Short mmCIF file of C-alpha atoms in Angstrom, two decimals:
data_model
loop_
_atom_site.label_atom_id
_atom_site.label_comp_id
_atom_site.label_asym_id
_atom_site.label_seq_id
_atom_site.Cartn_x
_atom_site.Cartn_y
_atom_site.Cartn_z
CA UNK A 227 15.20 0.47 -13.31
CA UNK A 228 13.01 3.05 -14.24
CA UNK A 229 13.87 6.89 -12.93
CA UNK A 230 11.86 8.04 -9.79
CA UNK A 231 11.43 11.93 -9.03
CA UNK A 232 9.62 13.67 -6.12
CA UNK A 233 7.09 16.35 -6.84
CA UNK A 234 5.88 18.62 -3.88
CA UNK A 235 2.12 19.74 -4.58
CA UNK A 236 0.15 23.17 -3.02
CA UNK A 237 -3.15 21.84 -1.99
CA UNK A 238 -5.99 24.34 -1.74
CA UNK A 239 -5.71 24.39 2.30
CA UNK A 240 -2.31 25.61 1.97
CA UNK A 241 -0.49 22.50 2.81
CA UNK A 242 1.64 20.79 0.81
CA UNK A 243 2.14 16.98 0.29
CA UNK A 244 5.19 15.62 -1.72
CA UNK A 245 4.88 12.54 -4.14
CA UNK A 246 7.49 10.35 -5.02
CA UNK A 247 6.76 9.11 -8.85
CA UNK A 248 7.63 6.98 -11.68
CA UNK A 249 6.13 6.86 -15.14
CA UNK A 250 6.31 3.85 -17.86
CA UNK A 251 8.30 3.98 -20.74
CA UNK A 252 5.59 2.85 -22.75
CA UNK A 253 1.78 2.59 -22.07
CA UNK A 254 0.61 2.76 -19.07
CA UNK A 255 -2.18 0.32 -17.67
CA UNK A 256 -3.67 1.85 -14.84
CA UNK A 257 -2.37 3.76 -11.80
CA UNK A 258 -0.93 2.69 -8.41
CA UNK A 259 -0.46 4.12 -5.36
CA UNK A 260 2.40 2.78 -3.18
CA UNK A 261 1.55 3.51 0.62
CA UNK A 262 5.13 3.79 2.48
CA UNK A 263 6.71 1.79 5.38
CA UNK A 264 6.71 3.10 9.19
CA UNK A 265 10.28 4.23 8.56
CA UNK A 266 9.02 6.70 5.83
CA UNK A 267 9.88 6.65 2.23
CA UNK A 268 12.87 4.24 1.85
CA UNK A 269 15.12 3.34 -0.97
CA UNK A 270 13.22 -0.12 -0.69
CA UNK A 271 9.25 2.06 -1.78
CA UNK A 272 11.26 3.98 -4.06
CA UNK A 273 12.31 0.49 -5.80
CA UNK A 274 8.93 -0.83 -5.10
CA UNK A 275 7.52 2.29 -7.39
CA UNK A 276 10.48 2.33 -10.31
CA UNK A 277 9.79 -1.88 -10.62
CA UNK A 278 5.57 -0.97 -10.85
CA UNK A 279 6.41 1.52 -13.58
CA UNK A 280 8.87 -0.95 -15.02
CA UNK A 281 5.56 -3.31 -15.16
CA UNK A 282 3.34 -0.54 -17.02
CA UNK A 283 1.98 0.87 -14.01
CA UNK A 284 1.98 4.46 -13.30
CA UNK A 285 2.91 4.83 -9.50
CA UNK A 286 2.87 7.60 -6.85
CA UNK A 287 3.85 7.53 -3.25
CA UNK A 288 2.46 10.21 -1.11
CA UNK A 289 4.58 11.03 1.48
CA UNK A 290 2.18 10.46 4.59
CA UNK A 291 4.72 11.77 7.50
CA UNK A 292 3.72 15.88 7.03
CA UNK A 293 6.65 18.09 7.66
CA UNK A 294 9.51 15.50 8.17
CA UNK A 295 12.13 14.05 6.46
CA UNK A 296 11.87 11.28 3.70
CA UNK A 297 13.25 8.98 6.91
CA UNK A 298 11.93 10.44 10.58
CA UNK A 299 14.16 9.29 13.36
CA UNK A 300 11.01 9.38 15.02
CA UNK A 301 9.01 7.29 13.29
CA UNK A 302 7.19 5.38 15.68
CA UNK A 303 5.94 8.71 17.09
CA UNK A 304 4.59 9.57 13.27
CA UNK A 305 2.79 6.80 13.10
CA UNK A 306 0.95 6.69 16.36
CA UNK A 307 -0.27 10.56 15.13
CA UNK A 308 -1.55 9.61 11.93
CA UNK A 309 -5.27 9.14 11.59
CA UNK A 310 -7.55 7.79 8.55
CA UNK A 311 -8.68 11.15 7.70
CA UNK A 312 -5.32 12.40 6.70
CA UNK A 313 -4.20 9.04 5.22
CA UNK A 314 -7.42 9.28 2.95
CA UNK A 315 -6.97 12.85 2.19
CA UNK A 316 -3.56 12.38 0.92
CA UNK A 317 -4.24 9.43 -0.77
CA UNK A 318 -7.31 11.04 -2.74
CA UNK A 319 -4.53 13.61 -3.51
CA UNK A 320 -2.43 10.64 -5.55
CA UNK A 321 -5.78 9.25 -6.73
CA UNK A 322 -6.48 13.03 -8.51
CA UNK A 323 -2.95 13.10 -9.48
CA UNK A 324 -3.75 10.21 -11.77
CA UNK A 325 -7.03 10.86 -12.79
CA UNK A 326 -5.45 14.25 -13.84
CA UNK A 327 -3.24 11.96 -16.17
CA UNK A 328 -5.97 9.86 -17.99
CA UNK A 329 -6.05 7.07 -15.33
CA UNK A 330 -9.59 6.04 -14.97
CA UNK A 331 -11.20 4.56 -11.89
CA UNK A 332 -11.56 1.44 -12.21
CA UNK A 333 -7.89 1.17 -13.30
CA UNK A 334 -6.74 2.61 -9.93
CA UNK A 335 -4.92 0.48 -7.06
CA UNK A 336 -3.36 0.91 -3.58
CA UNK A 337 -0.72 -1.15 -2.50
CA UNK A 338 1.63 -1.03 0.59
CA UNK A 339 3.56 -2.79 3.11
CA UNK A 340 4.22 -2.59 6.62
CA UNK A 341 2.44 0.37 7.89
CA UNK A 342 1.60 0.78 4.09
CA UNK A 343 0.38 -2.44 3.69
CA UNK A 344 -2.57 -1.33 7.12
CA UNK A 345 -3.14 2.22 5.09
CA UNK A 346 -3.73 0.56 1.98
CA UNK A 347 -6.58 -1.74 3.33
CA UNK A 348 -8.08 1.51 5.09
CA UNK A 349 -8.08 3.11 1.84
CA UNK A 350 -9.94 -0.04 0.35
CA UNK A 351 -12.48 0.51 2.60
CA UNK A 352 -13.13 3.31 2.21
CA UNK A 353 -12.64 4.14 -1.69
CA UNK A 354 -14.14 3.49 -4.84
CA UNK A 355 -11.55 1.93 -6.61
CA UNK A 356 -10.41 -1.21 -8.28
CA UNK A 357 -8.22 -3.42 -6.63
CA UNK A 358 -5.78 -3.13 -3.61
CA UNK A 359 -2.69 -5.18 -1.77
CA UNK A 360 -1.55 -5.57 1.86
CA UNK A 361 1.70 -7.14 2.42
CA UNK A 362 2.31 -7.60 5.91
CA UNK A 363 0.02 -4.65 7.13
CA UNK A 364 -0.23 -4.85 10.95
CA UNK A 365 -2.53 -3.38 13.21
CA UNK A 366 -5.31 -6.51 12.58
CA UNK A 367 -6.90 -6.90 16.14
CA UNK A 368 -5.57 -3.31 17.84
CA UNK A 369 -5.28 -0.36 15.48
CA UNK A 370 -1.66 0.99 14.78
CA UNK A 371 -3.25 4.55 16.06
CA UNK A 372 -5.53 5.73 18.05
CA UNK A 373 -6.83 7.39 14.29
CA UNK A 374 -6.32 4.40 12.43
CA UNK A 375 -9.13 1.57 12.70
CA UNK A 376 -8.21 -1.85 13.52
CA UNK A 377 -7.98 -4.24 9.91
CA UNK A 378 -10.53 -6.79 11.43
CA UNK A 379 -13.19 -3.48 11.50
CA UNK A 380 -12.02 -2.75 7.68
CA UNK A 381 -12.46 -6.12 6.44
CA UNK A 382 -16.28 -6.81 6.27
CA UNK A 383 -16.45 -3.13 4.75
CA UNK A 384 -13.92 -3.65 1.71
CA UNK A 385 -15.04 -2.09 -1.41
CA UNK A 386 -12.60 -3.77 -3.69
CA UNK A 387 -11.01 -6.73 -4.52
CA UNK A 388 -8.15 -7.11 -1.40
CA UNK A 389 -5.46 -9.22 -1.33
CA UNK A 390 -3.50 -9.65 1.70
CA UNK A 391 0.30 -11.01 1.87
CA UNK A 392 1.88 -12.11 5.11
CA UNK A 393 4.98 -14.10 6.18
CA UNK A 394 4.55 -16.68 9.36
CA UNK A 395 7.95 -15.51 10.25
CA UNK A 396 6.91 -12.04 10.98
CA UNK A 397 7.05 -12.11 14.63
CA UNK A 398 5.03 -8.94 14.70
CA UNK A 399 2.49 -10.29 13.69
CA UNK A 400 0.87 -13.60 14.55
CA UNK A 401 -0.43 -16.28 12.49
CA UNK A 402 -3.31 -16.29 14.63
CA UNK A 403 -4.49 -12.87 14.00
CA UNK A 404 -3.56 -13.06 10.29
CA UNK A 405 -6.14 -16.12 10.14
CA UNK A 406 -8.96 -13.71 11.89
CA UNK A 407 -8.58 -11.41 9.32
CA UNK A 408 -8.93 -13.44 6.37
CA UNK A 409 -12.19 -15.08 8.10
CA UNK A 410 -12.95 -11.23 8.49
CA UNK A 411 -12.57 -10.41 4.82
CA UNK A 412 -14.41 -13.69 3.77
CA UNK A 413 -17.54 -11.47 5.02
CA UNK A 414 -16.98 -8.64 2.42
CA UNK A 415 -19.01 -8.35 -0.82
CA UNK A 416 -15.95 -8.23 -3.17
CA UNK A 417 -12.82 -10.65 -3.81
CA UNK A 418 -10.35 -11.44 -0.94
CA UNK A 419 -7.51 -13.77 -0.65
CA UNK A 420 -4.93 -14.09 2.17
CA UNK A 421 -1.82 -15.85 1.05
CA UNK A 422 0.94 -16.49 4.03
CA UNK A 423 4.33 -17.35 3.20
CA UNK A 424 6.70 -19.34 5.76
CA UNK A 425 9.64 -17.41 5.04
CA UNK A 426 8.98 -13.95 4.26
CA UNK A 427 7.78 -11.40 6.68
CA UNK A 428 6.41 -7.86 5.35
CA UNK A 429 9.11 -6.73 3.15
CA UNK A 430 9.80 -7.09 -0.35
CA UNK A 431 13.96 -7.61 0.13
CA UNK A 432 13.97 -10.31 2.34
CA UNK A 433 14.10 -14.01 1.54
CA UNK A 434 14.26 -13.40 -2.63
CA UNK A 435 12.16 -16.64 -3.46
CA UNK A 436 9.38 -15.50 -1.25
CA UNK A 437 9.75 -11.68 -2.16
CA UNK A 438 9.70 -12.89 -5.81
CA UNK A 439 6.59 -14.76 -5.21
CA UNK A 440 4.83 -12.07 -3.22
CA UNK A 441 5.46 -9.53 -5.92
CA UNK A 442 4.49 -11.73 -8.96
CA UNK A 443 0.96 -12.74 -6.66
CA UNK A 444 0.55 -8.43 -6.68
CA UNK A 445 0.94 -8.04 -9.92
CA UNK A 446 -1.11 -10.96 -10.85
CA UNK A 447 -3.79 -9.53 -8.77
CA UNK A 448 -3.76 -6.06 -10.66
CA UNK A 449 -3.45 -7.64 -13.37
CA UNK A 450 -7.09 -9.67 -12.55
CA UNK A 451 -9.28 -6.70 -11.32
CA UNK A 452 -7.27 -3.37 -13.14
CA UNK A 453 -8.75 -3.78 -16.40
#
């Protein structure tokens, strides 16, 4: 597995935002930002950015929870405070932190799951960049915030090519609504796809042969529109 660090940047209105990183061995293709779970950054985003970098992808995961610990006991209550306009400013942090490393736009991505998975298709419609990935992002019909806008409202505004991965299992979120959005996203001007998986729900270490699947569709996906 390749070595993750955490960096903690000053950003010019005196705040500071940490980054949890990992860097290929070898060349690197593009860049990717992970977007973390509710719970915060876990041991499963940190794997989820060591195996991108392990792919050739040079990752970053902005720590979106301001002020707390890497996992909040109160993370529900973090999440119903966060709002689009921080989400995109720290994001656009992670986005400069690769351009400062030769990463070029239309080589960057945003990928997340769970509340990551929402954030991620905020950021895709709201960015100019070149490809992102929802797995199991919830918040479709009523927004995960009062900040945050509902996924349905993001959908016919996508500026990139969006894929969205979702388990039928996930009781959290219904099949139903999962179908609205990829009608949704069928309106936007770029690529979409919704795959749904009936064992998996929105977590890369669940059932392994769906995991394995969902990961290899991600990568497959960057692979497509990150050139």
């Amino acid at each position: 597995m390749t070595a993750t660090r955490t960096e903690t940047l000053s950003l010019t209105d005196g705040r500071t935002l940490r980054l949890t990183v990992a860097e290929p061995e070898n060349v690197v293709r593009g860049g990717l930002v992970v977007l973390h779970e509710a719970r915060g950054v876990t041991d499963t985003v940190r794997g989820l950015v060591s195996g991108l970098a392990g792919e050739g992808w040079l990752a970053v995961a902005p720590h979106l929870y301001h002020g707390a610990e890497d996992e909040p006991a109160d993370a529900a209550e973090r999440v119903s405070e966060l709002s689009g306009e921080s989400v995109l400013a720290d994001t656009d942090v992670a986005f400069v932190w690769l351009g400062q490393r030769g990463v070029s736009t239309d080589r960057l991505g945003v990928m997340g799951f769970d509340l990551g998975g929402s954030v991620a298709m905020v950021v895709a419609g709201s960015r100019s960049i070149g490809a992102a990935v929802t797995v199991g992002g919830g918040g479709i019909l009523a927004p995960l915030s009062d900040g945050l806008p509902s996924l349905v409202e993001v959908a016919e505004e996508l500026t990139c090519p969006w894929l969205g991965l979702y388990g039928d299992d996930d009781d959290k979120i219904p099949f139903s609504d999962v179908e609205k959005l990829r009608d949704a996203a069928a309106a936007a001007p770029v690529a979409t796809d919704v795959v749904r998986f009936r064992h998996t729900s929105h977590r890369f270490d669940t059932t392994p042969e769906a995991s394995a699947e969902a990961w290899q569709r991600a990568l497959n996906w960057f692979d497509s529109h990150l050139r």
